[in-house]
Every structure is written in structure tokens, then in C-alpha cells.
């Protein structure tokens, strides 16, 4: 029975595998048909899930339940994207999936959930469908998760019918994106058994007889182990232990065939450096069974072989791939699968070493790099030796010898080749030898600067020069075809790359064509450049003309003209008359210089002079100019004696002069120009000038200057004006030298201005304070400025005034301040506020300090007074003056408040009383408080500590507390507050974090301060201990994507006490670049690289715990370009592009792809053929026959574009050929029919984007076949290579590739045969993508008329 069950189970498994293959093929076809030209396909992977053995149930239910089923066994995953809009505005996009959907495999009865995150602008609409076309089941719900921004499809209580490929479709106006994934539903045996039980319980049992042992084995084979006992009880089967034993024996027999070999390993023979694959086909009951490969008896460590060995599996086919085999890889390879061992042998054959390269002579242009490549058939340890002219080539600045990575290609590069490098290069490696000839082609000579046509005037200097690309050349000069290289009339210069000829003093015969012929060694070609020299006839020209001249009478003068030609003569004229004989004038000619010299100029020589020559003329005016002059005798008189006038009178100063022309007259006083006003007048005549000052004042005195100035010179006259007046008052403020009761002595300064006359004396006057009359008290001579007044009364106040006297009068007075004779005596000032001490109930001591001002006499004593608080009556305490500054007052009344004041006394009397003292209560003193109790810490933070305590029990009640603090590193105590603390708790703030502090406290009252109570141990300023934890709050993502070259900055916030030790790791390795603060830690890389990608972990640890946080960082950059672009024209009009993948395509998770572009050789613009290409192969269609195209491939990711990979040579699209040429048809003779050309379908107007191709066509009829001719405007374009046209089968077609602005206009097709002519025209409009207005108008026109966009 067990064998039958095993055989039945094997049949069911084979049937299920066939169903899986059929469904996998249908899923694959769906995946392939869902792609389009603009879509990208993910690889659809098929795989099978683990199948379990299920036995049949009761014999009556065996036909209904014939085995395990899975509705879908293929894992399908595909993606497609279609763009509808040709142009997408900036900021908008086609729908896309931000997160990939995953295929789901679930058991029957479970739930399945698909989640999709969709992006796109405008917001896409999302729908769900089944690929089979079946509607979604009732247990299926789709909704949108606003929190996670996900579209969700949820299927509850899965049934086998729910297995299918589900599609999530996102659409907006720009396109559509579809993601298809599979749902695989496996049968749940327990659920099937429950269904059977329900079915059995629902119907009536026909048989009550217990099942046999064989029937019970079938029932239990499909159930879980935990349900065995319950199922046996339900069926009334009593031999429970026996049936368990039979089940174990049956399973062992089934497990014997766990591995079935369908195809064994086979021996392989391979060449060295090739790749080898051992393959076998196995049927495994347990897909997770352990498999091991051995070489001989040694286990192959696949994961540590660095790609040498690779194990692959494709369905039931298992393979071992060995790359680059060598003789050391020979041996027996064994596969151990369970208890089965499969073996095969690898034999490696080695070929002899030989050259694979073709050694052809190599030609290289001079100054280029010559490259020799030698390809070997296999690797060898023997060195390859290069030789030239018998000498071995060593690597240096000239030669570069290299070996490829595969060790097969040897390369020799000769840099900057010269003619001397020509020769045969020998190659030897082992017993192999070869020779490659090298030929050097000279670089053609180029004129970087050609000879240029030159035009010079007769007798001028001509330069002809050119610049050559090479220095080592031979040069010959020709004039009109004749060699002039040896002619001494010419100056030839050849320096470096520049060649020049100079012709001095050109003549008309020098005109002609000049040529330079350049040659070089090993080059027979001659290189020529020519230019024309033109010599114009020359007339005399003035190089330097005359200018107007002024000179004094009797002086010499000269008029000079310089011409540009020494052989030209000229004529001098005065006032239009030629000079023949003029006294004192001489005419001189010195080459091109012509002079007219005057020996002594007189009035007869004044006038206009003209010089005339052939083609030249110059004019100038000669004038006589004498400088101004003042008679020296007048100057002597003015300097010897000043001009004196009394104040109030008029001063007149007249000075004669002479000069031509009339000079400018300016008067100055003390260096300042005198301007005319109502008091000042300046008179001018032809030979004199007069200065008139009316009503003179003393301030008019000073130095007077007359300045006469003209273009010929300057004259100056200096004189002094003195205005006489009475003197000014004495200067400044009078100084008192003595102020006593017997004498007042004063001093002053002489007046600043004595009025023009010497001061003779000073007069002193005074008046008594309070009176108005002044009395003269004395006079002193001018030599004395000190006066003593001894007729004064002590204590009396006086005021004085002083006047200066000269012959013109008396000055204004200088008044002094009011002064007193001697000083007065006053009562003393106020003593300080009295202070009270030693207070008792009937006495107290009062003290004070003496007054600051004693009134001019010593203080004799003090008067002390007291009163009761609130009373106005003062009582004197002492009977006699107190000489001391303290006094004990007794006889006081207990518990009464008293106030005191003190008065100072000197011989002038008593002064003012002092400030009243504070009220003092007559009472015995209060006791100081005792020791404070229970001082302790209630709380602490990083900057504060909270304390509390209990009041003292001894002494009087305290009025406050003095709290003192001391840091651990200090010795002195500091008060925590400026005033005592009123309560029994206090918070000490402003502390340094983690610093230890000591505290002590004392109670205080009016009786004094108590003893201090101190904490025995210091307290740390820190909060209560807290284990580290991160404060993320969603601000930091677990995934970070950073562009290479930018800064990578990871900032984490945390809380901990004490502050933790922060450590950063990258992929488990300790790293640096960390900055840390109290609650933050930052990891920074200023310029990130691709190698910085990895998992970064921040680890926190203190004495109370630890925590860590991981951040996954990926560094992205511009992709590297693809390589090895190949072009293949497989189908006419199409080109297939193949290239090697860029390494960044597989590493990028954000949709890296390729962009394909093409360019016609007739234009410089590139045009996009396809975007979002994910494979390394693409076929370009729509190419025009006979045209040449370049192609370009660019890798693109979210960062940007790679460097382009361009095709090196243009590809020519082959023209269509006759497909059938060999078939012979019987000629059908039709009756002759002639038709005039007519258009069946005329041309239509076109509007095309700039840079795109335009195709216009029309249909016609006509017999014989008419000749077609195309025109653009009035110009014929049929023969232009710019256009491509064809005429076949009654259709004429014109193709305009890569349209530009110049291609717009009217196009006409003319058809002509012997019967007539037909014409048809259309208009072509070229526009840019940004021409919105033109696009709208074209769209409207296209709706009304026949216009093709």
C-alpha cells in the first residue's frame, strides 16, 4: 500500500510540474507583449516553490482530492511604461513606480497584500486588473493609504482561483505605467482535510465500520502530526501506536528516492584559458538539499575563489562554471548531493605559442605617435624584446612599452616620430621572431600666415612677410617669376617660422608680384604663397607746420616747415606777397626742413607768413610782445618808505608802468586779492594804475602788492601801508599776585596793537563793590605791567580796569573780576551723621566724624542732642563742649527709641546741625542663632543644585540664612546670594557641568551670625543618570542618497546623562570625521566618493547603558559611458546598435538607462531616437537610403548624463535593391494607351519641427510615365544631394532630412510627358518647439484645411 501511495504521489508531482511550465510560458509571453518602443522590461524570473507530499484521504474521496495543486507556480515580475505626449512641460512627468512591487506566494486561506507607491505629475489615477481578464473577487479590496502614500490591493481568504498575474496601472495625460506581478496560491492540506470533515459531517454516514489500516494511512498522510490522535478517534481507529510506526516506515521508503539523476556529469576537454561548464540534470525532492563540489578530494570553496568557480542552477539543471582554465585545473570533479556522488574529468590541452598579429609595414605621419601591437596566442613568462637598428628598445620618454591586462597583447608606442625613426623594428619572444618596417611621412608645409598685398607710396618702405608651420625649410623669393634671392636691393630675413623681405626707398619699378617658394628635405613638393606690391606716386606733404609766434622787440625769431620729401622746394610769402628782399630776414633750406630766420624783430616784421610747396602749404602769424615793466626808481621809493595815513583819511597809491600788450592789473593786501567795494576803488590807464582806500581804519595796515601780468611776462611792486590810531586794550585777563587785607597786587599783558605809535603809559582805575563811580588809583610807564594797591580795607571787595595810552589817545579799558582784600571767618560745616553702638536698655554710645570745612578757624568742640522718636523737642546731652568725637549717653528709658544730632562750634559760632541718626531702641542685645540642621541635596541638573535644611534649635530665631559655596578646585568660600535667604530651601544656579561643589550654611539675625553647618561630601552638578537614547522624531531617514563630490553630513540628536561616548562605524569598521556636542553628534565627509557607500552606525555608551542607530548611505555620480559600439545593418533602412554595458547601470537602483541619438552627416545637430533603453542592444528604424549617419549612446541616471559613446565612422544606408532579378515573366502586350499627366492625390501643406525630417508625397497617373522634377521656389532641387526623391508605382516622394529655417517655403512638383505638363505645389513651415503662438495657429489651420503637422 505504501508503494502505491508513493507511485500515486510521484504522478501527481509530474502533473503539477507540467502545469507550472505551461503557466510559466504564458506569463513570459504576457511579459514580452506588454513592452513597447518606449517601455523598459524587467527580467521575468520563473521559479518553482517547494511541493509537499500529500496522500489521498478516504477511498471515497480519492477521486475528488487527487493531489496538491498550485494555481500558478511561475514567479512573474514585469514593468512597462508608455509616453503619450511628444513634449512634456517642465515640472510634469509620465507616471512611474517609486517602489517595486514584489510577487507573493501564499497558502490557501491566508491573506495577500500588494503595495504600490506611484509618482507622476499630474497625479496619476491607479487601477488594478488581472492579466487573465477575470474580474477581481469579492474578497478583494483596493484603497489608498494616506499615511504611507501607497495604493493597496488586499485579497482575504485566498482561494486557488485567486492565483493569477495582477497588474497595477497608473495613468495621466502624459502616459501610462504598468507593473505586473504574480500571485502564487498553494493548497493547504489541513484546510482540505477540514473541508472533507465538513463534507462528511454534513452528509449521513453510510458506513459505521472503522477504516482499515491501509485506509487510515491514506487519511493521516495528508494531515498535520498534531491532529493524528484526534483523527484516529473520530474514525474509531484504536491501534494508534501501530499506525504511527507504519507511517514512519512508509516515509523512510519514500525518502530513499530523494535524488534522481536524469543526466550525469560528462568528461570535458578544453583548451587553456577557455571557460568550462560541468552540467547535470537532477530531480530533487528537497530543493534545499545540500550540494558540494570537489576537485579530487578537496572541497571547492566557491565563495572565496574570486570568480574562478561559479555554481548556477536553471530549473533542474545544475552547473559548475570554471573560468580561464589552466593545466593546474585538470582533474576529477565530483558533485555530492545527499548520498549520491557524480564525477567527471577535465582535460586541458595547451597549444604552442605563436603570433596572431599581421605584421604589415606601418606608415605614420611625422610628429604623430606610432603604435605597434603584437597579439600572442597564449600567455607566456618569456619576455618580449623590441629592437631597432640593432639596439634594444627601453622604456623612456620616447618609447612606451606596455602589456594588456589579459597578458596577450604587447604594445610599443613611439612618441613624436621623426624622419630618423624610419627603419625596421624587430620583435623576439622565445623562439619567435618578426620584423615590422616603419615609414615616416613628412608633414606638409602650411602657411599659417600668407603673404598679403601691400600698397606703399613712392620712396616709402615696404614689408612683405609670411609665417610657415615648420622651421626647417628652404626658402626662395621671386618677383614676377624671377629669382631675387641674391639681389642686394632687397633685405631678406628668415627667423624661425617667419620669412620677410624689406624694400627700402621704394620706386615705381619695384611694383609687381612677389612669391615665396618653400621646400623641405625628403619632400619633392613645392609650397608657394604670393602677394602684390603696389607703389603710388608721392606728393609733398607737411610733416611739421608753422605755429603763431610772439617775441619781444629786438629779439631773434624763426619760422620752420618740415616736408616729407627732401627734394621738394617752396616759396615764402608775407601778407600774401612773396618775400624777395626784407631787412633782417634770412631764408634757409636744410633737406626737408625750410626755415625763415629773423635776426632782430621790429614792428615792420609783424604780419602773416605763408610757405607753399607742391601739394603742401603752412601759415603762421608773427607778433611783437614786450613784458610789463615798472620804473626801478619807483620800486626803490616804495620799498624805502611806507605809505602812512591817519585813521579816517583817504589813502591814494598810483604806480606807472609800460608793456605790450596791456597787462592784467591785480592788487593784493597781505596775500589776498583786493576786491572793489564802496571804500576800495582800482583805477587803470594805458601806462599806470591807482589804488584808492577811503575812510581808512587800523585794519587796513599791511603789505600791499601790485601784480602786472601778460602772456609775455609779469611785474611786481611791493609797498607797506600804515594807518595810525589809538592803541588796543591790554591783552587777556588780569592776574592777581596778592590778595591780603593790606595790599592787592595785579599783573597784565601789553596790548596786541599799539595803534601804530608806541604806548607811553598805563592808567589804573577802581571802584568799590556795589558802587558805580570809578576812581583813578595810579599810572605806570609802558615798560611796567605790574601795579600794587595798598590803600585797601580788609575784607572789602574791589574791581579794577586798565587803559593803554599813546600820542593818538587812550585805549578801551581791560576790566578785572571782583576781588576781596583778605578772607572772612565763617561757622564750621556740618559733622557726619551720628552712629550708635553698644546699645543697652539704659545707655548707648554715639560717635561721629569732624566736618570737612572748619570755616577758616579750628573747631573748638561739639554739641550733642537727643530726642525721642516722633518728638520735636531736642535736649542737649553735654553741658560743656565735647572735644572728642564719641560720647556714651546714659539715663535712657528702657524700650524707647531715641534719635541724635551733633553741631560743630568755632570762634565764629555754631554751625548747622548734622543729619539726624537712625532711630535706636534702648534694649539689651539679641542672641545669635545656633547651628543649622539637616542640610542636604534635593535635586541637581547640569547647571544647578537644589538644597534644603531645618532651622537651628539653639539661640534666638534667625531672620535669614547665609549660604556659601566652594568649587572643588578652589580654597575660598563664596556667598551664593548678596542678601540672606529667607526660606529653608534654595537652588544654586550658574554651575559648571560635572564640577564637584561643597556647601555650608549659617543662620543670621540681629544678634549676629551662627556657626556654619557644612555638607561632608561634594555634590556633582549633573542631572540624575539616564541611559543613552536617540531622539530621531522622523527627521533622519534610514536611507540616504548623496551625489558624489558633495558633502555627506549625518546629524543625530540624543539624550543621556552623563554624556555618552560617541563612536561611528562604517560597515563595522571604526571611522573618523566626527564632531560632537552635548546632545548632538555629526559625521561629515566634505567631498564624498563612490567608495563611501555603506552602512554607518552611531554607537552611544555611558555607565548606565548603550544604544546605536544605523543609516544606509549610497553615493551616486554621473554614470560612466558604455564601450565598444558596433553597428550592423541587418534589415534595409534599419541599423542595430550593440555596446558593452556601463558598470553603473546595474549598480543604480533609480532607473539608470540609455539614450540613443543619431546625426546625419549633412548637419551638426543630434536627434534623440529612443529614451529609457535598458538593454545593450537597440535597432534604429526610419533611416533614408543612400545617406550617412553617425550614432551616439549616452548612459543616464538621476544625477545626469555620461560622456557620449559615438560611432567612429559614418554608416551609409544601402539603397534598395531588386529582390527578384532572376525570374523571367512572359511579356504581356497591352494595347497602347496614352494619358496626359494628372494628380490623383495632390501635395498637402506641411509644418515640421526644426531638426526633424519632412516627407511629402502625392499620387498621379500618366502614360507614358512622366518625368518628375522638383522645385523650391524657382530653384530646381531634383539634382541636389541635400534632398532625396523617388518616383515609383504612381507615387512621387520627396524627403527633406533635418529641416532648418532655410528649408521653409513653397515646393512644386512638375510632371511632364509627350501629352502635356501637370504641376502641384505645397507650402512647408519650419517652427521651433517654443513657438506656442505659431503652434496654436497651425493647429487651428490644420482643423480647417489640409495641413500635416
Short mmCIF file of C-alpha atoms in Angstrom, two decimals, residues 238 265 428 572 947 1178:
data_model
loop_
_atom_site.label_atom_id
_atom_site.label_comp_id
_atom_site.label_asym_id
_atom_site.label_seq_id
_atom_site.Cartn_x
_atom_site.Cartn_y
_atom_site.Cartn_z
CA UNK A 238 -7.84 2.15 18.12
CA UNK A 265 28.23 14.63 -15.39
CA UNK A 428 61.58 38.43 -30.44
CA UNK A 572 57.75 132.15 -48.55
CA UNK A 947 19.41 72.34 48.77
CA UNK A 1178 18.75 48.70 -29.99
#
